[in-house]
mmCIF file of C-alpha atoms in Angstrom:
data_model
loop_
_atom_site.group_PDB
_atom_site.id
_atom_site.type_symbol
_atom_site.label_atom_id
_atom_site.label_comp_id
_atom_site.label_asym_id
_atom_site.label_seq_id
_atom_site.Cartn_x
_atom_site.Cartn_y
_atom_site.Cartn_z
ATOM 1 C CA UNK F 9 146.480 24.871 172.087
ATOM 2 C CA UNK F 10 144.380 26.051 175.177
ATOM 3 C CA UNK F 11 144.545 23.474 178.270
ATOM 4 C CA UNK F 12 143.501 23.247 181.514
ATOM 5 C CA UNK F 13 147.288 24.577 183.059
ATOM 6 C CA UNK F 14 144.787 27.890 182.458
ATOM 7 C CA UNK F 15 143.065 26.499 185.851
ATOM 8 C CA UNK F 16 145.832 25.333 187.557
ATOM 9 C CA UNK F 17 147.185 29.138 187.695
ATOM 10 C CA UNK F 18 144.041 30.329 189.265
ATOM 11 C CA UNK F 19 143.756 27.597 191.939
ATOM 12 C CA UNK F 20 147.538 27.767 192.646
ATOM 13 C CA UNK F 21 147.119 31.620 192.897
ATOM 14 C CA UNK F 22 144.563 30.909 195.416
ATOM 15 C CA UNK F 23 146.805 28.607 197.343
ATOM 16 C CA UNK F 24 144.812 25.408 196.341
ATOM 17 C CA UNK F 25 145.956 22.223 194.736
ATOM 18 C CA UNK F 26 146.438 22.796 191.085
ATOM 19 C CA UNK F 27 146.123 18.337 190.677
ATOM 20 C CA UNK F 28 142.629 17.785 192.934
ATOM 21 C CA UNK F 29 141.192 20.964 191.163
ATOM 22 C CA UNK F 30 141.811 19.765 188.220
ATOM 23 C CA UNK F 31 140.459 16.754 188.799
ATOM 24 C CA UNK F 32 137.493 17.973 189.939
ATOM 25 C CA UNK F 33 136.259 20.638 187.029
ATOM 26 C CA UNK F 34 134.791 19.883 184.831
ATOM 27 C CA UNK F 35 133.813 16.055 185.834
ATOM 28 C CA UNK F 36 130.957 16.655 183.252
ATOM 29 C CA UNK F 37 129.445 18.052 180.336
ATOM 30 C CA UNK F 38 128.571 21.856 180.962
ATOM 31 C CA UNK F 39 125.073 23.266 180.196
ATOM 32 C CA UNK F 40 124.782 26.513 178.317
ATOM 33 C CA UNK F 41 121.245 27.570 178.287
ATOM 34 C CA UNK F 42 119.901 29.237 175.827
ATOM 35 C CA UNK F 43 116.934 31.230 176.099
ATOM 36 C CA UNK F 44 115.640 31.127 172.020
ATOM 37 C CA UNK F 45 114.843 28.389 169.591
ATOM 38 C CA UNK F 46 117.544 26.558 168.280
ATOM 39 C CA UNK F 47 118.798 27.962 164.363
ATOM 40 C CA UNK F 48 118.930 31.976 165.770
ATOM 41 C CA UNK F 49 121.823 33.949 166.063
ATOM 42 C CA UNK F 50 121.742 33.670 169.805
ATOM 43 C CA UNK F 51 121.994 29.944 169.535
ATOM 44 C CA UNK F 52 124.532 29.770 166.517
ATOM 45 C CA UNK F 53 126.800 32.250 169.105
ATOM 46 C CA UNK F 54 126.370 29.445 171.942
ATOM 47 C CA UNK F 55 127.465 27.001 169.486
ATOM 48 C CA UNK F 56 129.849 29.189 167.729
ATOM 49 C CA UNK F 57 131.654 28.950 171.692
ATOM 50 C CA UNK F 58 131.163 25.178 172.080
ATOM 51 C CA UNK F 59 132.568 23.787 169.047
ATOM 52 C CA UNK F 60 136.085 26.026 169.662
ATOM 53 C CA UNK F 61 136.391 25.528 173.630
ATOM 54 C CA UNK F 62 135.917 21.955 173.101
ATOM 55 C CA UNK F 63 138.148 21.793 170.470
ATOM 56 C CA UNK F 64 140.898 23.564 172.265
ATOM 57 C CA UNK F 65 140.420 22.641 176.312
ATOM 58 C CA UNK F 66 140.637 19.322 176.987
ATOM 59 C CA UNK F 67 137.923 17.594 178.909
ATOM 60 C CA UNK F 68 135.417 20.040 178.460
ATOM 61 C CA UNK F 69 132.544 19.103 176.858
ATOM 62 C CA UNK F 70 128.964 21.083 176.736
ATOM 63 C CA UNK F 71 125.710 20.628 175.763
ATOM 64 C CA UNK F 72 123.128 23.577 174.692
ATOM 65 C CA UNK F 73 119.363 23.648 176.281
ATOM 66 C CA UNK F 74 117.336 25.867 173.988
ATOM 67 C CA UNK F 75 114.623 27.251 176.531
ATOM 68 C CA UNK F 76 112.652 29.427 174.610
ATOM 69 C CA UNK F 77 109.666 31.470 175.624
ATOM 70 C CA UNK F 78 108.468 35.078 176.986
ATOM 71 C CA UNK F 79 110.959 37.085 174.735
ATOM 72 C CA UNK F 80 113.668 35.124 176.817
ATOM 73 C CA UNK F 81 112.090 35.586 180.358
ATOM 74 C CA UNK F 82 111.988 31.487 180.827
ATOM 75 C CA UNK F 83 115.472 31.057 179.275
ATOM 76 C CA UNK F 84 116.817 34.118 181.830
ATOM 77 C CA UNK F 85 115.147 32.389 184.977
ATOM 78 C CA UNK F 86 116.410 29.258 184.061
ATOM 79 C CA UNK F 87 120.382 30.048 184.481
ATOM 80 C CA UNK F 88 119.329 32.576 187.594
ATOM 81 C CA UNK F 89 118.151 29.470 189.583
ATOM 82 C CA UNK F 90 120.221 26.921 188.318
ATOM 83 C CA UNK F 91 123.206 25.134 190.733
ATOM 84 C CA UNK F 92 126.063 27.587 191.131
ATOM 85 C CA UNK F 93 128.150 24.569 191.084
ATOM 86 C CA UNK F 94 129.844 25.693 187.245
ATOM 87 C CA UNK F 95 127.699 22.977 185.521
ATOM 88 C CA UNK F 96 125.303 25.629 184.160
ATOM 89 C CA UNK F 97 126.068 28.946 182.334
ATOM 90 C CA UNK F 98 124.064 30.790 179.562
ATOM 91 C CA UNK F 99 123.118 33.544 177.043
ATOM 92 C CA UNK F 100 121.325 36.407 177.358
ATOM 93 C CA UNK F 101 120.431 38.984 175.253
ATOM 94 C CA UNK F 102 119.087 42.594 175.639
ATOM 95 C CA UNK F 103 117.059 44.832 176.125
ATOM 96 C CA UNK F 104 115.168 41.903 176.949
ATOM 97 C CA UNK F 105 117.021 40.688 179.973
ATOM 98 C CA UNK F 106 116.469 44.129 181.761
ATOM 99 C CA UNK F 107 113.137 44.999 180.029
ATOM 100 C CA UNK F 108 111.363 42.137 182.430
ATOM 101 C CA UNK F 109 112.990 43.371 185.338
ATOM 102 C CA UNK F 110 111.698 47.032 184.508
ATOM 103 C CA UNK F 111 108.080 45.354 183.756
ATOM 104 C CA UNK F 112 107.981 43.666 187.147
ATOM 105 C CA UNK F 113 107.712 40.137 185.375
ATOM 106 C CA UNK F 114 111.186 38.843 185.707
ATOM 107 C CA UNK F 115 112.075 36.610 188.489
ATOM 108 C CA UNK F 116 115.447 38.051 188.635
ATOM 109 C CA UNK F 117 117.579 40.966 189.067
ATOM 110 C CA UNK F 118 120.613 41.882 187.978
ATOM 111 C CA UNK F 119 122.793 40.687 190.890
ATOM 112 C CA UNK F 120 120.919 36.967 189.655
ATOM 113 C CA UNK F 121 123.741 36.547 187.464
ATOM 114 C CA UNK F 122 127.717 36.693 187.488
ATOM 115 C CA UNK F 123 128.358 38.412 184.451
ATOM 116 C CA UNK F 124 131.299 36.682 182.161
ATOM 117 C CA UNK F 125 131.017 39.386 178.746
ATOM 118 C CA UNK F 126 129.654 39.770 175.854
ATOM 119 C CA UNK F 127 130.382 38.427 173.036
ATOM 120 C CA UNK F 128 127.918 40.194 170.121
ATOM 121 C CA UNK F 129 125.621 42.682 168.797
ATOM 122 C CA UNK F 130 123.176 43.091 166.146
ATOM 123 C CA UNK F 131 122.568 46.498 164.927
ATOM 124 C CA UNK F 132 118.482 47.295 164.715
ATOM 125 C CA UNK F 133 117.545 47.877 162.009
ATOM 126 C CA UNK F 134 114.051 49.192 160.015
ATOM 127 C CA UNK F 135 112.976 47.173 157.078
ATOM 128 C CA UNK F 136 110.122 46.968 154.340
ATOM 129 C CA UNK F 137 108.411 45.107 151.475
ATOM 130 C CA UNK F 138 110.495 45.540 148.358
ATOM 131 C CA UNK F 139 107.598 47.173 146.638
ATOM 132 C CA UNK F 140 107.342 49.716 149.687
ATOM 133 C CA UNK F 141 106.873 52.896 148.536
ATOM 134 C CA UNK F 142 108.168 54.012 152.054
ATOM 135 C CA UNK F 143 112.029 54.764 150.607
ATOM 136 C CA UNK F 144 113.521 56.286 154.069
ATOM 137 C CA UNK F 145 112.545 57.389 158.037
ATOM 138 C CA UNK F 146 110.780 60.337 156.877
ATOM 139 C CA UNK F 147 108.594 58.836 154.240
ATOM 140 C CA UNK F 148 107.950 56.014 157.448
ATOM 141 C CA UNK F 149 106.668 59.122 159.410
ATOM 142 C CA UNK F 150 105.109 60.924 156.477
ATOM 143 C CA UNK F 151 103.162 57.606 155.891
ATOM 144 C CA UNK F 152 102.294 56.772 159.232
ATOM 145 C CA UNK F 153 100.425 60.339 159.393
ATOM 146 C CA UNK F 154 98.827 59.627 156.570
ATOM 147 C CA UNK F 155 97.592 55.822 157.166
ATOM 148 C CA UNK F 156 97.532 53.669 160.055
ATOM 149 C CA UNK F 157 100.286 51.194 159.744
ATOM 150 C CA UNK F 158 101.102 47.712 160.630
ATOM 151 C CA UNK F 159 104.390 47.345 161.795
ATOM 152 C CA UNK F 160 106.136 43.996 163.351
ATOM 153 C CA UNK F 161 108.535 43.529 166.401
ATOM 154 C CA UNK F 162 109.697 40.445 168.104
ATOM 155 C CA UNK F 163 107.685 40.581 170.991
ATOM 156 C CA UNK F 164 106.889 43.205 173.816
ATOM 157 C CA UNK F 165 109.723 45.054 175.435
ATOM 158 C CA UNK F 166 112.023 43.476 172.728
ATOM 159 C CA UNK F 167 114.856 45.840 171.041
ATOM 160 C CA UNK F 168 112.355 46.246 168.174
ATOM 161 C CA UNK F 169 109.439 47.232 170.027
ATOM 162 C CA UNK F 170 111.315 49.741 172.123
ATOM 163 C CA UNK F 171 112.724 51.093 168.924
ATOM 164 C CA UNK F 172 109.296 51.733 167.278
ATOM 165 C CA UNK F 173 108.373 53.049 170.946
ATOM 166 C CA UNK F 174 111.599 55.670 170.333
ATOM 167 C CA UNK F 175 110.451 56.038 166.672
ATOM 168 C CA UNK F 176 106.771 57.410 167.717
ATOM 169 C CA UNK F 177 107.746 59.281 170.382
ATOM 170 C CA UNK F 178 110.742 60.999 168.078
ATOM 171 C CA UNK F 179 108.356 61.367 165.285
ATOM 172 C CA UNK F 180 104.531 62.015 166.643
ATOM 173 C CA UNK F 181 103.217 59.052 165.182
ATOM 174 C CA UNK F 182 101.330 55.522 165.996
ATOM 175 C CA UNK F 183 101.668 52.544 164.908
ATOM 176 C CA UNK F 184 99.407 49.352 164.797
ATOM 177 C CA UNK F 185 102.466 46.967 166.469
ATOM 178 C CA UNK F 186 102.086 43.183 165.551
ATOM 179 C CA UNK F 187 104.146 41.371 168.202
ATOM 180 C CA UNK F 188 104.978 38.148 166.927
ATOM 181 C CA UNK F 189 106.930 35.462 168.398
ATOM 182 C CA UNK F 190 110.194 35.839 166.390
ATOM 183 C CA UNK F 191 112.417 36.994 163.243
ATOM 184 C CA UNK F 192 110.791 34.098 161.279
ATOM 185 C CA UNK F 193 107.524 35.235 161.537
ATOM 186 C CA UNK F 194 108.648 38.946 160.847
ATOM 187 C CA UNK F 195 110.677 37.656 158.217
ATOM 188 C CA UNK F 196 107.883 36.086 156.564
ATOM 189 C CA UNK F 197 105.592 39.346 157.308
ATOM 190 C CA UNK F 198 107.999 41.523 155.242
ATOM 191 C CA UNK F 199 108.913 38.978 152.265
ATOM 192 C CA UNK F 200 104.940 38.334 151.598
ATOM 193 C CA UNK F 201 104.225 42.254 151.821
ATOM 194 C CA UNK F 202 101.514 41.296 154.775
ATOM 195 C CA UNK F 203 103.060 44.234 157.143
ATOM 196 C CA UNK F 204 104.120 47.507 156.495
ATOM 197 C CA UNK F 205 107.297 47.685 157.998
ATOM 198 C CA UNK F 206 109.217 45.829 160.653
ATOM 199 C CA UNK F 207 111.914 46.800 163.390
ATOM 200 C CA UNK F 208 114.037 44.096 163.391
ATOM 201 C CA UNK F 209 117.857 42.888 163.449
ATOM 202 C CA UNK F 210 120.531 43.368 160.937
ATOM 203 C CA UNK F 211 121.726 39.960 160.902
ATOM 204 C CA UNK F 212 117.670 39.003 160.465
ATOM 205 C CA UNK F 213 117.914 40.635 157.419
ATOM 206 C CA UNK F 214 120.841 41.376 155.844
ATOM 207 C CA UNK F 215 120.788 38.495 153.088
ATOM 208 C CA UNK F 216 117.109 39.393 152.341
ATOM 209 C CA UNK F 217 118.071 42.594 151.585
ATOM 210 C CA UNK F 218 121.459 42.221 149.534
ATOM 211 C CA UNK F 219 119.176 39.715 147.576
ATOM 212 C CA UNK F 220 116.405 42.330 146.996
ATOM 213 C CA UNK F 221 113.881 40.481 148.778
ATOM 214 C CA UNK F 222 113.055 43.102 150.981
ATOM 215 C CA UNK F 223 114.934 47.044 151.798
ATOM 216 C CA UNK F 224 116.641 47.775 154.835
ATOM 217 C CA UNK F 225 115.771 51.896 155.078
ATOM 218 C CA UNK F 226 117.775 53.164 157.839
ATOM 219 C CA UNK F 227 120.219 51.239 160.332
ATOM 220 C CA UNK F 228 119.666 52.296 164.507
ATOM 221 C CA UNK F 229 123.513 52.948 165.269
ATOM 222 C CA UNK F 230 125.459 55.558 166.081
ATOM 223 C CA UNK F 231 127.595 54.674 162.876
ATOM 224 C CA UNK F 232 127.184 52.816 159.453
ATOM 225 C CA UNK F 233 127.670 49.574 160.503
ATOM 226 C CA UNK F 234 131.190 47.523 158.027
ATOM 227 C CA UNK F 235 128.378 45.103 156.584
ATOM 228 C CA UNK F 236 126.291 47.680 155.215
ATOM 229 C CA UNK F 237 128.591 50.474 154.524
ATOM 230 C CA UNK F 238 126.445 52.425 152.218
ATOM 231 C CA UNK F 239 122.917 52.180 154.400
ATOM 232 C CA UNK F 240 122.237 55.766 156.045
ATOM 233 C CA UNK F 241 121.662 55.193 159.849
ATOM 234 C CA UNK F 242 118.421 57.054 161.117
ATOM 235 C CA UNK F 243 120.778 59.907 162.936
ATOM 236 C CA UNK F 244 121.610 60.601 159.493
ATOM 237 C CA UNK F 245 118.262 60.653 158.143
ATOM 238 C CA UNK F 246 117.739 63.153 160.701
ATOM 239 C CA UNK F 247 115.684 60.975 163.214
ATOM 240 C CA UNK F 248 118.018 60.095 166.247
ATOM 241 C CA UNK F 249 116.396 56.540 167.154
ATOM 242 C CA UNK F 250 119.252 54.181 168.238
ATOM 243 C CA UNK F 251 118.788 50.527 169.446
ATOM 244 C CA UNK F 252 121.085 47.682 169.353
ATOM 245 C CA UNK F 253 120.552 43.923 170.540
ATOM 246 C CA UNK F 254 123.900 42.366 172.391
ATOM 247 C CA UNK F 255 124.648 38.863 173.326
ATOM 248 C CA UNK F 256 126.497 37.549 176.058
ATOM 249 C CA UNK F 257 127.573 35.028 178.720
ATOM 250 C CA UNK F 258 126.312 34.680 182.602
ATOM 251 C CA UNK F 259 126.128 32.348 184.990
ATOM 252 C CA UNK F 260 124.067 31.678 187.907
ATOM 253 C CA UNK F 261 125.412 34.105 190.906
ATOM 254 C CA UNK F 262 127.418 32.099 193.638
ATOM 255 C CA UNK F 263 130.048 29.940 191.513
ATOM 256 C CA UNK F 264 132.802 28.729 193.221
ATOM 257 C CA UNK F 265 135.507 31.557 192.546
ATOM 258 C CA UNK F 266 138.221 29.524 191.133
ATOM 259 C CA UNK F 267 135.837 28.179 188.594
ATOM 260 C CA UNK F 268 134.498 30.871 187.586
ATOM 261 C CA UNK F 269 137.550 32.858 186.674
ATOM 262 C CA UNK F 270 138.637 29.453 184.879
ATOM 263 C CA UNK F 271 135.066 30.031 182.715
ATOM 264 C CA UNK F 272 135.587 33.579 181.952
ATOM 265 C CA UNK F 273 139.451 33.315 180.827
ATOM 266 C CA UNK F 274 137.750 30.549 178.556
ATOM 267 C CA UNK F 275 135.424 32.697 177.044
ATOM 268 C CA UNK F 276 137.656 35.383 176.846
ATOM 269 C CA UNK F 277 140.305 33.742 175.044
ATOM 270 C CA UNK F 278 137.966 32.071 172.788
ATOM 271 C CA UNK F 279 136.365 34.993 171.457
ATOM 272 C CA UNK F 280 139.763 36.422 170.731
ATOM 273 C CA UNK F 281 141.129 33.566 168.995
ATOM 274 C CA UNK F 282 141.228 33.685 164.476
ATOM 275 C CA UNK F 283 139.346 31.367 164.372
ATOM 276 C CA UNK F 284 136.387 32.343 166.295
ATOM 277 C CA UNK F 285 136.404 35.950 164.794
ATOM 278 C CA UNK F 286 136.501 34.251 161.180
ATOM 279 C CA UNK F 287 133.974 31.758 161.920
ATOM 280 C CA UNK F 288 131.617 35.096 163.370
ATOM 281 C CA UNK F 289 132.030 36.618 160.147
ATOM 282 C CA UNK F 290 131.173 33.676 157.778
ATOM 283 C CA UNK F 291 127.874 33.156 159.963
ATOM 284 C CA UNK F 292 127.047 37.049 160.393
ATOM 285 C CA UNK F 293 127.245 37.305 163.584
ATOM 286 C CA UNK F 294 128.311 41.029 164.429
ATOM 287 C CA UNK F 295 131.105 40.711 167.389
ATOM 288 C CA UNK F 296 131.401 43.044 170.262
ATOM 289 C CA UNK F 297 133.369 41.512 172.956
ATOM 290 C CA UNK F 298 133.386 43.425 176.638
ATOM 291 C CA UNK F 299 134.486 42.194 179.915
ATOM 292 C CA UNK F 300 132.374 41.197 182.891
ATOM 293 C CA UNK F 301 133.300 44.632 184.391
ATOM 294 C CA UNK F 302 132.033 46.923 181.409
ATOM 295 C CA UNK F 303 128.997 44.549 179.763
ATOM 296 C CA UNK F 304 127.891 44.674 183.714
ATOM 297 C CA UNK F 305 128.245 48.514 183.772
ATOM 298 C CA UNK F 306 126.182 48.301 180.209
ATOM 299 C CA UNK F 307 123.824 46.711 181.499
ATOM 300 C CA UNK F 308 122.939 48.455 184.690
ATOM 301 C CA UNK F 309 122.676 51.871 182.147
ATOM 302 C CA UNK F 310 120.049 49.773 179.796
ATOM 303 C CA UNK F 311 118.062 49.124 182.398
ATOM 304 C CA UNK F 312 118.167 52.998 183.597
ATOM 305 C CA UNK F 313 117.363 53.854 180.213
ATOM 306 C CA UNK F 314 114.849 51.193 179.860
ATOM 307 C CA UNK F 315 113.122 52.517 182.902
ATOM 308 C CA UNK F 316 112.663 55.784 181.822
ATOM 309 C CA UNK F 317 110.954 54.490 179.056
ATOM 310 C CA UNK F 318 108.696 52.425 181.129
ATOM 311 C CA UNK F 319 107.864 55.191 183.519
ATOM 312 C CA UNK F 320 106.205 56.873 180.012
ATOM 313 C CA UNK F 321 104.594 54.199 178.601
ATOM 314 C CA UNK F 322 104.829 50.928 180.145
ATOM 315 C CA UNK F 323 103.368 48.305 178.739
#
């Protein structure tokens, strides 16, 4: 079982003492903000973390703070300006974290956070009404030509809505976006036919689809994603759109160092553990663990590449 001896290695290496550390961290429950409503696949991650580092560190204890709002703007500002004192960490998830820096909105940067790793991603996805007659991307673009069309994302600057950005821009076409103000209510779009299609997550959907409730047309990955082996991605289909969302941990910039390493050797270990990975895969959540180092490095590309769509159309 995981214990705290974890910490008293990093404080010894620092030439502290391993006993008053110890004693000091954690000497209460740990907030993990996260910026969505509780029940989503950010929040069942967070939770997904809790229940196993409690389980397996002893006196550790957190608590989750679902601060939804702004496509996960208020959630993001809430861990930048929190206490760097190790009480509060938190999720974020992209392209909106660096989407509201590109906008100008965010009060944040980059260098807001320390970045611990990530710890998912959810492959985006296209999806329509079962009764579509839209059957793959280029009956989406043939239609689209032909008729305006209603299409749903999960908010501006979201994964989905720079996906249908990439999607007219490969393609020529226009779509009437409906922002709405989450999967449920594109869920709900698609099952009672009241959209024409949706960019969403595969997670979002994946059940819906297996059940025949609604058809998943072309996955946004470089590959066929090991959930839906025999769904053609869009590269295939000849349209190269490629999005994915990922999900990871940060905490405010500034923690004591010795902490800090003692809160990403948690996660890391954690995430690597059976149990975790099996739990992941009985709640469909699509792992894709990375260092501090590389989801960092991801992250200052995203926002590059986020910028450059900006700079064309910014919205």
């Amino acid at each position: 079982m995981l214990r705290k001896s974890i910490f008293a290695g990093v404080v010894m290496a620092l030439g502290l003492t391993a006993g008053a550390a110890i004693a000091e961290y954690p000497e209460k429950s740990i907030t993990i903000v996260v910026p969505s409503k509780a029940g989503g696949s950010t929040d069942r991650t967070a939770r997904l973390f809790t229940e196993l580092a409690e389980k397996n560190y002893d006196g550790f204890e957190f608590v989750i703070k679902n601060v939804p709002g702004s496509g996960g703007q208020k959630g993001f500002e809430t861990i930048a300006r929190a206490n760097p004192d190790g009480y509060t960490i938190g999720l974020v998830f992209t392209p909106q974290l660096v989407a509201h820096i590109v906008s100008g909105r965010a009060k944040y940067t980059l260098d807001s956070f320390h970045i611990m790793g990530n710890t998912a991603q959810d492959p985006a996805i296209v999806v329509v009404p079962k009764d579509s007659a839209i059957t793959d991307m280029a009956s989406l673009a043939e239609a689209a030509k032909a008729n305006s069309l209603t299409v749903a994302v999960n908010g501006i600057g979201s994964d989905d809505f720079l996906a249908a950005k990439a999607f007219e821009a490969a393609t020529g076409v226009e779509f009437n976006l409906l922002p709405t103000k989450g999967s449920t209510e594109q869920k709900a779009a698609i099952l009672g036919g009241h959209v024409d299609a949706a960019f969403m997550n595969l997670s979002q959907m994946i059940k819906q689809h297996k059940a025949g409730d609604a058809r998943i047309i072309a996955l946004l990955t470089e590959e066929r994603d090991e959930h839906l082996p025999d769904m053609y991605t869009a590269k295939e289909q000849g349209i190269t759109v490629l999005m994915r969302a990922t999900r990871g941990f940060v905490a405010p910039a500034g923690i004591d160092t010795a902490v800090q390493d003692q809160l990403d050797k948690m996660l890391t270990e954690v995430m690597a553990s059976d149990e975790f990975i099996a739990n992941a895969k009985t709640g469909s959540i699509f792992l894709l663990p990375m260092s501090g180092a590389d989801y960092l490095s991801y992250l200052q590309s995203l926002q590059a590449e986020t910028q450059s769509v900006y700079d064309k159309a910014p919205w």
